[in-house]
PDB file of C-alpha atoms and ligand atoms in Angstrom:
ATOM      1  CA  MET K   1      39.104  30.798 143.812  1.00 88.00           C
ATOM      2  CA  THR K   2      39.077  27.062 144.828  1.00 93.00           C
ATOM      3  CA  ILE K   3      40.233  24.598 141.774  1.00 95.00           C
ATOM      4  CA  ARG K   4      38.019  21.503 142.401  1.00 94.00           C
ATOM      5  CA  HIS K   5      40.047  18.170 141.628  1.00 91.00           C
ATOM      6  CA  ASP K   6      37.179  16.303 139.951  1.00 94.00           C
ATOM      7  CA  ARG K   7      36.077  19.517 137.717  1.00 97.00           C
ATOM      8  CA  ASP K   8      38.440  21.534 136.695  1.00 98.00           C
ATOM      9  CA  ALA K   9      41.326  21.656 133.971  1.00 98.00           C
ATOM     10  CA  LEU K  10      43.885  23.742 133.122  1.00 98.00           C
ATOM     11  CA  ILE K  11      44.763  24.299 129.109  1.00 98.00           C
ATOM     12  CA  ILE K  12      47.928  24.883 128.233  1.00 98.00           C
ATOM     13  CA  VAL K  13      47.508  26.264 124.200  1.00 98.00           C
ATOM     14  CA  ASP K  14      50.875  26.028 122.111  1.00 98.00           C
ATOM     15  CA  GLN K  15      53.534  27.220 124.502  1.00 98.00           C
ATOM     16  CA  GLN K  16      56.079  25.953 121.656  1.00 98.00           C
ATOM     17  CA  LEU K  17      59.585  27.386 120.433  1.00 98.00           C
ATOM     18  CA  ASP K  18      58.338  28.673 117.352  1.00 98.00           C
ATOM     19  CA  PHE K  19      56.024  31.031 119.101  1.00 98.00           C
ATOM     20  CA  GLN K  20      58.887  32.154 121.808  1.00 97.00           C
ATOM     21  CA  PRO K  21      61.150  35.191 120.561  1.00 96.00           C
ATOM     22  CA  GLY K  22      63.531  34.305 117.916  1.00 97.00           C
ATOM     23  CA  GLY K  23      61.224  31.225 116.527  1.00 98.00           C
ATOM     24  CA  ALA K  24      58.861  31.636 113.406  1.00 98.00           C
ATOM     25  CA  LEU K  25      56.010  33.239 114.675  1.00 98.00           C
ATOM     26  CA  ALA K  26      57.802  35.179 117.731  1.00 97.00           C
ATOM     27  CA  VAL K  27      54.686  36.181 120.015  1.00 98.00           C
ATOM     28  CA  PRO K  28      56.393  39.355 122.086  1.00 97.00           C
ATOM     29  CA  GLU K  29      57.155  38.400 125.490  1.00 98.00           C
ATOM     30  CA  GLY K  30      55.853  34.722 125.152  1.00 97.00           C
ATOM     31  CA  ASP K  31      58.555  33.152 127.057  1.00 97.00           C
ATOM     32  CA  VAL K  32      57.861  35.401 130.166  1.00 98.00           C
ATOM     33  CA  ILE K  33      54.943  33.102 130.938  1.00 98.00           C
ATOM     34  CA  VAL K  34      55.834  29.567 131.298  1.00 98.00           C
ATOM     35  CA  GLU K  35      57.053  30.012 135.203  1.00 97.00           C
ATOM     36  CA  GLY K  36      53.954  31.167 135.843  1.00 97.00           C
ATOM     37  CA  ILE K  37      52.392  28.377 134.147  1.00 98.00           C
ATOM     38  CA  ASN K  38      54.368  25.969 135.661  1.00 97.00           C
ATOM     39  CA  ARG K  39      53.103  27.237 138.948  1.00 96.00           C
ATOM     40  CA  ILE K  40      49.741  26.769 138.543  1.00 96.00           C
ATOM     41  CA  ALA K  41      50.069  23.055 136.717  1.00 96.00           C
ATOM     42  CA  GLY K  42      50.391  21.820 139.810  1.00 93.00           C
ATOM     43  CA  LEU K  43      46.676  23.001 141.260  1.00 95.00           C
ATOM     44  CA  PHE K  44      45.474  20.771 138.981  1.00 96.00           C
ATOM     45  CA  THR K  45      45.077  17.208 137.932  1.00 95.00           C
ATOM     46  CA  GLU K  46      43.860  17.356 134.741  1.00 97.00           C
ATOM     47  CA  VAL K  47      46.468  19.146 132.549  1.00 98.00           C
ATOM     48  CA  VAL K  48      45.703  19.145 128.722  1.00 98.00           C
ATOM     49  CA  LEU K  49      48.651  20.239 126.309  1.00 98.00           C
ATOM     50  CA  THR K  50      48.319  21.310 122.736  1.00 98.00           C
ATOM     51  CA  GLN K  51      50.714  21.657 119.472  1.00 98.00           C
ATOM     52  CA  ASP K  52      50.307  23.806 116.615  1.00 98.00           C
ATOM     53  CA  HIS K  53      51.831  20.914 114.300  1.00 98.00           C
ATOM     54  CA  HIS K  54      51.902  21.310 110.772  1.00 98.00           C
ATOM     55  CA  PRO K  55      52.539  19.417 107.574  1.00 98.00           C
ATOM     56  CA  PRO K  56      54.817  21.175 105.172  1.00 98.00           C
ATOM     57  CA  GLY K  57      52.888  23.076 102.368  1.00 98.00           C
ATOM     58  CA  HIS K  58      49.934  23.877 104.740  1.00 98.00           C
ATOM     59  CA  VAL K  59      47.022  25.854 103.893  1.00 98.00           C
ATOM     60  CA  SER K  60      47.988  28.555 106.651  1.00 98.00           C
ATOM     61  CA  PHE K  61      51.538  29.018 105.451  1.00 98.00           C
ATOM     62  CA  ALA K  62      52.276  32.187 102.694  1.00 98.00           C
ATOM     63  CA  SER K  63      54.788  29.893 101.360  1.00 98.00           C
ATOM     64  CA  SER K  64      52.409  27.631  99.830  1.00 98.00           C
ATOM     65  CA  TYR K  65      50.899  30.480  97.531  1.00 98.00           C
ATOM     66  CA  ALA K  66      52.476  32.935  94.902  1.00 98.00           C
ATOM     67  CA  HIS K  67      52.646  36.199  95.710  1.00 93.00           C
ATOM     68  CA  ARG K  68      51.293  35.921  98.862  1.00 97.00           C
ATOM     69  CA  ALA K  69      53.354  37.433 102.139  1.00 97.00           C
ATOM     70  CA  PRO K  70      52.995  36.594 105.859  1.00 98.00           C
ATOM     71  CA  PHE K  71      49.824  38.430 108.078  1.00 96.00           C
ATOM     72  CA  THR K  72      47.616  38.464 105.300  1.00 96.00           C
ATOM     73  CA  ALA K  73      44.535  37.137 104.357  1.00 97.00           C
ATOM     74  CA  VAL K  74      43.549  34.944 101.588  1.00 98.00           C
ATOM     75  CA  THR K  75      39.652  34.974 101.089  1.00 98.00           C
ATOM     76  CA  LEU K  76      36.804  32.990  99.701  1.00 98.00           C
ATOM     77  CA  ASP K  77      36.237  35.822  96.842  1.00 98.00           C
ATOM     78  CA  GLU K  78      39.529  36.437  95.851  1.00 98.00           C
ATOM     79  CA  LEU K  79      39.399  32.542  94.943  1.00 98.00           C
ATOM     80  CA  ARG K  80      36.308  32.758  93.212  1.00 97.00           C
ATOM     81  CA  GLY K  81      37.662  35.578  91.520  1.00 97.00           C
ATOM     82  CA  GLY K  82      40.691  33.487  90.256  1.00 97.00           C
ATOM     83  CA  GLY K  83      42.980  35.558  92.231  1.00 96.00           C
ATOM     84  CA  VAL K  84      44.783  33.159  93.994  1.00 98.00           C
ATOM     85  CA  GLU K  85      47.501  31.171  92.817  1.00 98.00           C
ATOM     86  CA  LEU K  86      49.428  28.119  94.587  1.00 98.00           C
ATOM     87  CA  SER K  87      53.479  27.730  95.215  1.00 98.00           C
ATOM     88  CA  GLU K  88      55.085  24.470  94.259  1.00 98.00           C
ATOM     89  CA  SER K  89      55.389  23.475  97.645  1.00 98.00           C
ATOM     90  CA  ALA K  90      51.353  23.489  98.364  1.00 98.00           C
ATOM     91  CA  ALA K  91      50.191  20.241 100.270  1.00 98.00           C
ATOM     92  CA  PHE K  92      46.595  21.144  98.952  1.00 98.00           C
ATOM     93  CA  SER K  93      44.493  22.333  95.901  1.00 98.00           C
ATOM     94  CA  LEU K  94      42.580  24.970  94.666  1.00 98.00           C
ATOM     95  CA  ASP K  95      39.265  22.927  95.359  1.00 98.00           C
ATOM     96  CA  ASP K  96      40.214  21.815  98.664  1.00 98.00           C
ATOM     97  CA  LEU K  97      41.046  25.523  99.553  1.00 98.00           C
ATOM     98  CA  ARG K  98      37.689  26.007  97.796  1.00 98.00           C
ATOM     99  CA  ALA K  99      35.717  23.574 100.228  1.00 98.00           C
ATOM    100  CA  TYR K 100      37.841  24.820 103.428  1.00 98.00           C
ATOM    101  CA  LEU K 101      37.270  28.807 103.104  1.00 98.00           C
ATOM    102  CA  GLU K 102      33.608  27.600 102.309  1.00 98.00           C
ATOM    103  CA  GLU K 103      33.837  26.860 106.086  1.00 98.00           C
ATOM    104  CA  ALA K 104      35.993  28.583 107.627  1.00 97.00           C
ATOM    105  CA  ARG K 105      35.234  31.752 110.394  1.00 93.00           C
ATOM    106  CA  GLY K 106      34.925  34.954 107.839  1.00 95.00           C
ATOM    107  CA  ASN K 107      35.354  32.636 104.854  1.00 98.00           C
ATOM    108  CA  GLN K 108      39.134  33.703 104.856  1.00 98.00           C
ATOM    109  CA  GLN K 109      43.140  32.150 106.225  1.00 98.00           C
ATOM    110  CA  MET K 110      45.334  34.695 107.530  1.00 97.00           C
ATOM    111  CA  LEU K 111      48.699  33.505 106.024  1.00 98.00           C
ATOM    112  CA  TRP K 112      51.557  33.459 108.874  1.00 98.00           C
ATOM    113  CA  PRO K 113      55.288  32.366 108.184  1.00 98.00           C
ATOM    114  CA  ASP K 114      56.009  28.619 107.645  1.00 98.00           C
ATOM    115  CA  HIS K 115      56.039  27.725 111.819  1.00 98.00           C
ATOM    116  CA  CYS K 116      55.461  24.354 113.851  1.00 98.00           C
ATOM    117  CA  VAL K 117      56.295  21.940 110.749  1.00 98.00           C
ATOM    118  CA  ILE K 118      55.518  18.770 111.596  1.00 98.00           C
ATOM    119  CA  GLY K 119      59.290  17.273 112.784  1.00 96.00           C
ATOM    120  CA  GLY K 120      60.789  20.370 112.947  1.00 97.00           C
ATOM    121  CA  ASP K 121      62.781  22.171 115.567  1.00 97.00           C
ATOM    122  CA  GLY K 122      59.787  24.622 115.776  1.00 98.00           C
ATOM    123  CA  GLU K 123      57.352  22.742 116.914  1.00 98.00           C
ATOM    124  CA  SER K 124      59.027  21.610 120.240  1.00 98.00           C
ATOM    125  CA  LEU K 125      57.356  22.717 123.675  1.00 97.00           C
ATOM    126  CA  ASP K 126      59.477  24.911 125.174  1.00 97.00           C
ATOM    127  CA  PRO K 127      62.069  22.849 127.530  1.00 97.00           C
ATOM    128  CA  ARG K 128      61.233  24.917 130.215  1.00 97.00           C
ATOM    129  CA  LEU K 129      57.429  24.142 130.757  1.00 97.00           C
ATOM    130  CA  ASP K 130      56.755  21.168 133.102  1.00 95.00           C
ATOM    131  CA  VAL K 131      55.098  19.290 130.859  1.00 94.00           C
ATOM    132  CA  SER K 132      55.002  16.280 133.959  1.00 92.00           C
ATOM    133  CA  ARG K 133      51.523  16.653 134.976  1.00 88.00           C
ATOM    134  CA  ALA K 134      50.102  16.532 131.506  1.00 96.00           C
ATOM    135  CA  THR K 135      47.679  14.185 131.234  1.00 95.00           C
ATOM    136  CA  HIS K 136      47.036  14.825 127.820  1.00 96.00           C
ATOM    137  CA  ILE K 137      48.292  16.302 124.859  1.00 95.00           C
ATOM    138  CA  ALA K 138      46.193  17.423 121.598  1.00 95.00           C
ATOM    139  CA  ARG K 139      48.081  18.230 118.412  1.00 96.00           C
ATOM    140  CA  LYS K 140      45.982  20.028 115.865  1.00 97.00           C
ATOM    141  CA  GLY K 141      46.521  22.061 112.291  1.00 97.00           C
ATOM    142  CA  TYR K 142      47.765  18.650 110.526  1.00 97.00           C
ATOM    143  CA  ARG K 143      45.311  18.117 107.655  1.00 97.00           C
ATOM    144  CA  PRO K 144      47.231  20.202 104.826  1.00 98.00           C
ATOM    145  CA  HIS K 145      43.866  22.120 103.948  1.00 98.00           C
ATOM    146  CA  ALA K 146      42.752  22.860 107.311  1.00 98.00           C
ATOM    147  CA  ASP K 147      43.841  25.160 109.991  1.00 98.00           C
ATOM    148  CA  SER K 148      43.248  24.457 113.353  1.00 97.00           C
ATOM    149  CA  TYR K 149      43.216  27.579 115.913  1.00 97.00           C
ATOM    150  CA  SER K 150      41.557  26.002 118.534  1.00 97.00           C
ATOM    151  CA  ALA K 151      41.964  22.899 120.712  1.00 97.00           C
ATOM    152  CA  PHE K 152      37.934  21.700 120.530  1.00 97.00           C
ATOM    153  CA  ARG K 153      37.072  22.319 116.678  1.00 96.00           C
ATOM    154  CA  GLU K 154      39.573  23.005 113.605  1.00 97.00           C
ATOM    155  CA  ASN K 155      38.271  26.553 111.841  1.00 97.00           C
ATOM    156  CA  ASP K 156      36.402  24.366 108.927  1.00 96.00           C
ATOM    157  CA  GLY K 157      34.647  23.070 112.253  1.00 95.00           C
ATOM    158  CA  ILE K 158      35.538  19.555 112.452  1.00 95.00           C
ATOM    159  CA  THR K 159      35.854  18.860 116.172  1.00 95.00           C
ATOM    160  CA  THR K 160      38.753  17.174 117.429  1.00 95.00           C
ATOM    161  CA  GLY K 161      36.318  15.266 120.231  1.00 95.00           C
ATOM    162  CA  LEU K 162      38.247  17.134 123.031  1.00 97.00           C
ATOM    163  CA  ALA K 163      35.544  18.766 124.635  1.00 97.00           C
ATOM    164  CA  GLU K 164      33.611  15.200 124.437  1.00 96.00           C
ATOM    165  CA  CYS K 165      36.758  13.412 126.182  1.00 96.00           C
ATOM    166  CA  LEU K 166      37.336  16.195 129.001  1.00 97.00           C
ATOM    167  CA  MET K 167      32.794  16.270 129.769  1.00 97.00           C
ATOM    168  CA  ALA K 168      32.908  12.670 129.925  1.00 96.00           C
ATOM    169  CA  LYS K 169      35.574  12.203 132.520  1.00 95.00           C
ATOM    170  CA  GLY K 170      33.106  15.206 134.198  1.00 97.00           C
ATOM    171  CA  ILE K 171      35.242  18.299 133.855  1.00 98.00           C
ATOM    172  CA  GLU K 172      33.321  21.734 133.769  1.00 98.00           C
ATOM    173  CA  ARG K 173      35.405  24.210 133.774  1.00 98.00           C
ATOM    174  CA  VAL K 174      38.176  24.930 132.138  1.00 98.00           C
ATOM    175  CA  PHE K 175      41.325  27.480 132.591  1.00 98.00           C
ATOM    176  CA  VAL K 176      43.005  28.676 129.531  1.00 98.00           C
ATOM    177  CA  VAL K 177      46.529  30.082 129.410  1.00 98.00           C
ATOM    178  CA  GLY K 178      49.267  29.968 126.233  1.00 98.00           C
ATOM    179  CA  LEU K 179      50.144  31.521 123.126  1.00 98.00           C
ATOM    180  CA  ALA K 180      48.957  33.344 121.896  1.00 98.00           C
ATOM    181  CA  GLY K 181      45.999  35.324 123.637  1.00 97.00           C
ATOM    182  CA  ASP K 182      44.509  37.121 120.542  1.00 97.00           C
ATOM    183  CA  TYR K 183      44.194  33.682 118.246  1.00 97.00           C
ATOM    184  CA  CYS K 184      44.598  30.012 119.454  1.00 98.00           C
ATOM    185  CA  VAL K 185      43.747  30.672 123.288  1.00 98.00           C
ATOM    186  CA  LEU K 186      40.989  32.743 122.084  1.00 98.00           C
ATOM    187  CA  TYR K 187      39.374  30.134 119.745  1.00 97.00           C
ATOM    188  CA  THR K 188      40.009  27.715 122.465  1.00 98.00           C
ATOM    189  CA  ALA K 189      38.268  29.592 125.071  1.00 98.00           C
ATOM    190  CA  THR K 190      35.425  30.169 122.640  1.00 97.00           C
ATOM    191  CA  ASP K 191      35.073  26.881 121.468  1.00 97.00           C
ATOM    192  CA  ALA K 192      35.108  25.013 125.168  1.00 98.00           C
ATOM    193  CA  ALA K 193      32.549  28.198 126.259  1.00 97.00           C
ATOM    194  CA  ASP K 194      30.253  26.703 123.060  1.00 96.00           C
ATOM    195  CA  SER K 195      30.642  23.080 123.954  1.00 96.00           C
ATOM    196  CA  GLY K 196      28.978  23.875 127.559  1.00 96.00           C
ATOM    197  CA  LEU K 197      32.582  24.436 129.408  1.00 97.00           C
ATOM    198  CA  GLU K 198      32.769  27.170 131.750  1.00 97.00           C
ATOM    199  CA  VAL K 199      35.880  28.887 130.812  1.00 98.00           C
ATOM    200  CA  ILE K 200      38.362  30.694 132.656  1.00 98.00           C
ATOM    201  CA  TYR K 201      41.071  33.127 130.573  1.00 98.00           C
ATOM    202  CA  LEU K 202      43.570  33.578 132.717  1.00 98.00           C
ATOM    203  CA  GLU K 203      45.302  37.306 131.389  1.00 97.00           C
ATOM    204  CA  ASP K 204      48.236  36.684 132.686  1.00 98.00           C
ATOM    205  CA  LEU K 205      49.249  33.984 131.245  1.00 98.00           C
ATOM    206  CA  THR K 206      48.803  34.677 128.005  1.00 98.00           C
ATOM    207  CA  ARG K 207      50.645  37.207 125.050  1.00 98.00           C
ATOM    208  CA  PHE K 208      49.524  38.168 121.853  1.00 98.00           C
ATOM    209  CA  VAL K 209      50.528  38.171 117.959  1.00 97.00           C
ATOM    210  CA  GLY K 210      49.223  41.665 117.312  1.00 95.00           C
ATOM    211  CA  SER K 211      48.611  41.352 114.302  1.00 93.00           C
ATOM    212  CA  PRO K 212      46.629  42.741 112.696  1.00 92.00           C
ATOM    213  CA  ALA K 213      46.013  45.844 114.165  1.00 94.00           C
ATOM    214  CA  GLY K 214      43.928  45.574 117.146  1.00 96.00           C
ATOM    215  CA  SER K 215      43.753  41.695 117.567  1.00 96.00           C
ATOM    216  CA  ARG K 216      44.524  41.878 120.950  1.00 96.00           C
ATOM    217  CA  GLU K 217      41.314  44.175 121.678  1.00 97.00           C
ATOM    218  CA  ARG K 218      39.270  42.115 119.586  1.00 97.00           C
ATOM    219  CA  ALA K 219      40.008  39.205 121.120  1.00 97.00           C
ATOM    220  CA  MET K 220      39.191  40.962 124.594  1.00 97.00           C
ATOM    221  CA  GLU K 221      35.701  41.929 123.143  1.00 97.00           C
ATOM    222  CA  GLU K 222      34.605  38.438 121.871  1.00 97.00           C
ATOM    223  CA  LEU K 223      35.680  37.311 125.310  1.00 97.00           C
ATOM    224  CA  ALA K 224      33.579  39.819 127.057  1.00 95.00           C
ATOM    225  CA  GLU K 225      30.458  39.412 124.765  1.00 94.00           C
ATOM    226  CA  LEU K 226      30.620  35.422 125.341  1.00 93.00           C
ATOM    227  CA  GLY K 227      30.481  36.103 128.965  1.00 92.00           C
ATOM    228  CA  ILE K 228      34.143  34.002 129.838  1.00 97.00           C
ATOM    229  CA  THR K 229      35.259  35.140 133.202  1.00 97.00           C
ATOM    230  CA  ILE K 230      38.976  37.375 132.404  1.00 97.00           C
ATOM    231  CA  GLY K 231      40.791  36.491 135.489  1.00 97.00           C
ATOM    232  CA  THR K 232      44.639  36.129 136.521  1.00 97.00           C
ATOM    233  CA  SER K 233      46.556  33.670 138.078  1.00 96.00           C
ATOM    234  CA  GLY K 234      46.682  35.673 141.372  1.00 94.00           C
ATOM    235  CA  ASP K 235      42.953  34.638 141.736  1.00 93.00           C
ATOM    236  CA  LEU K 236      44.191  30.735 142.018  1.00 94.00           C
ATOM    237  CA  PRO K 237      45.721  29.634 145.695  1.00 89.00           C
ATOM    238  CA  VAL K 238      49.104  29.256 144.597  1.00 75.00           C
ATOM    239  CA  GLY K 239      51.617  27.858 146.767  1.00 56.00           C
ATOM    240  CA  SER K 240      48.691  25.678 148.665  1.00 46.00           C
ATOM    241  CA  GLY K 241      47.732  23.333 145.725  1.00 45.00           C
ATOM    242  CA  ARG K 242      49.321  20.142 146.130  1.00 47.00           C
ATOM    243  CA  ARG K 243      52.148  19.115 144.021  1.00 44.00           C
TER     244      ARG K 243
HETATM  245  C1  LIG A 301      48.568  30.653 116.359  1.00 63.50           C
HETATM  246  C2  LIG A 301      48.795  31.646 114.649  1.00 63.50           C
HETATM  247  C3  LIG A 301      49.130  30.365 113.705  1.00 63.50           C
HETATM  248  C4  LIG A 301      48.602  30.388 117.720  1.00 63.50           C
HETATM  249  C5  LIG A 301      49.362  28.899 115.352  1.00 63.50           C
HETATM  250  O1  LIG A 301      49.202  29.458 118.850  1.00 63.50           O
HETATM  251  O2  LIG A 301      47.824  31.193 118.375  1.00 63.50           O
HETATM  252  N1  LIG A 301      48.594  31.614 115.512  1.00 63.50           N
HETATM  253  N2  LIG A 301      49.569  29.138 114.207  1.00 63.50           N
HETATM  254 ZN1  LIG A 302      49.581  27.307 113.288  1.00 63.50          ZN
END
């Protein structure tokens, strides 16, 4: 597989400390892929980095709700039934939440431990990541009442403008890597395909949250259904690329 400098982009998703072992939302083995990512980054002229970037009291934090545990979901049905109570720290109202869940996929939001909080240490990129080739750093998930797994579209469907930006530069194909394979990498890949970009999901350069059970398998099925190519970094001419 050859890389075309003017047509291909690499998107490195959320390679941040909070997703590494020991972080607030640790992804098992989230740290082992960074060397492989650095190795292929040198092949690309266009390298997009994304960063999860949440304000305190974000809609995706379990701590923003009364009596809610991380790794459970809050749903529109529960809200309509009066079963959702916010905590003191919530940076959004129940009306904001209703408007968001009406637009969100599956009319629900998974709740997570506080992670990638703006200004906190956990949102930093892994210091081992070679950022020297990054041409575009896209932060996402910073509206208090909306989460954004994808680099292209927030969970309520609002565009980030990234597809338009890449396509305006002539990019036709994107390679996606990073964390986590069942959330932000998955949605970045599916939204890229939906935007009309050809997508290659490099399976060896991602790792998975794995919650709820089966999320990895469902992610792989969804990619297959959309006709997204699942490849590995071994398919790339690593070593022969320019640096
Ligand atoms: C992610 C859950 C919550 C990810 C971000 O980067 O995959 N997952 N926020
Ligand atoms: Zn997040």
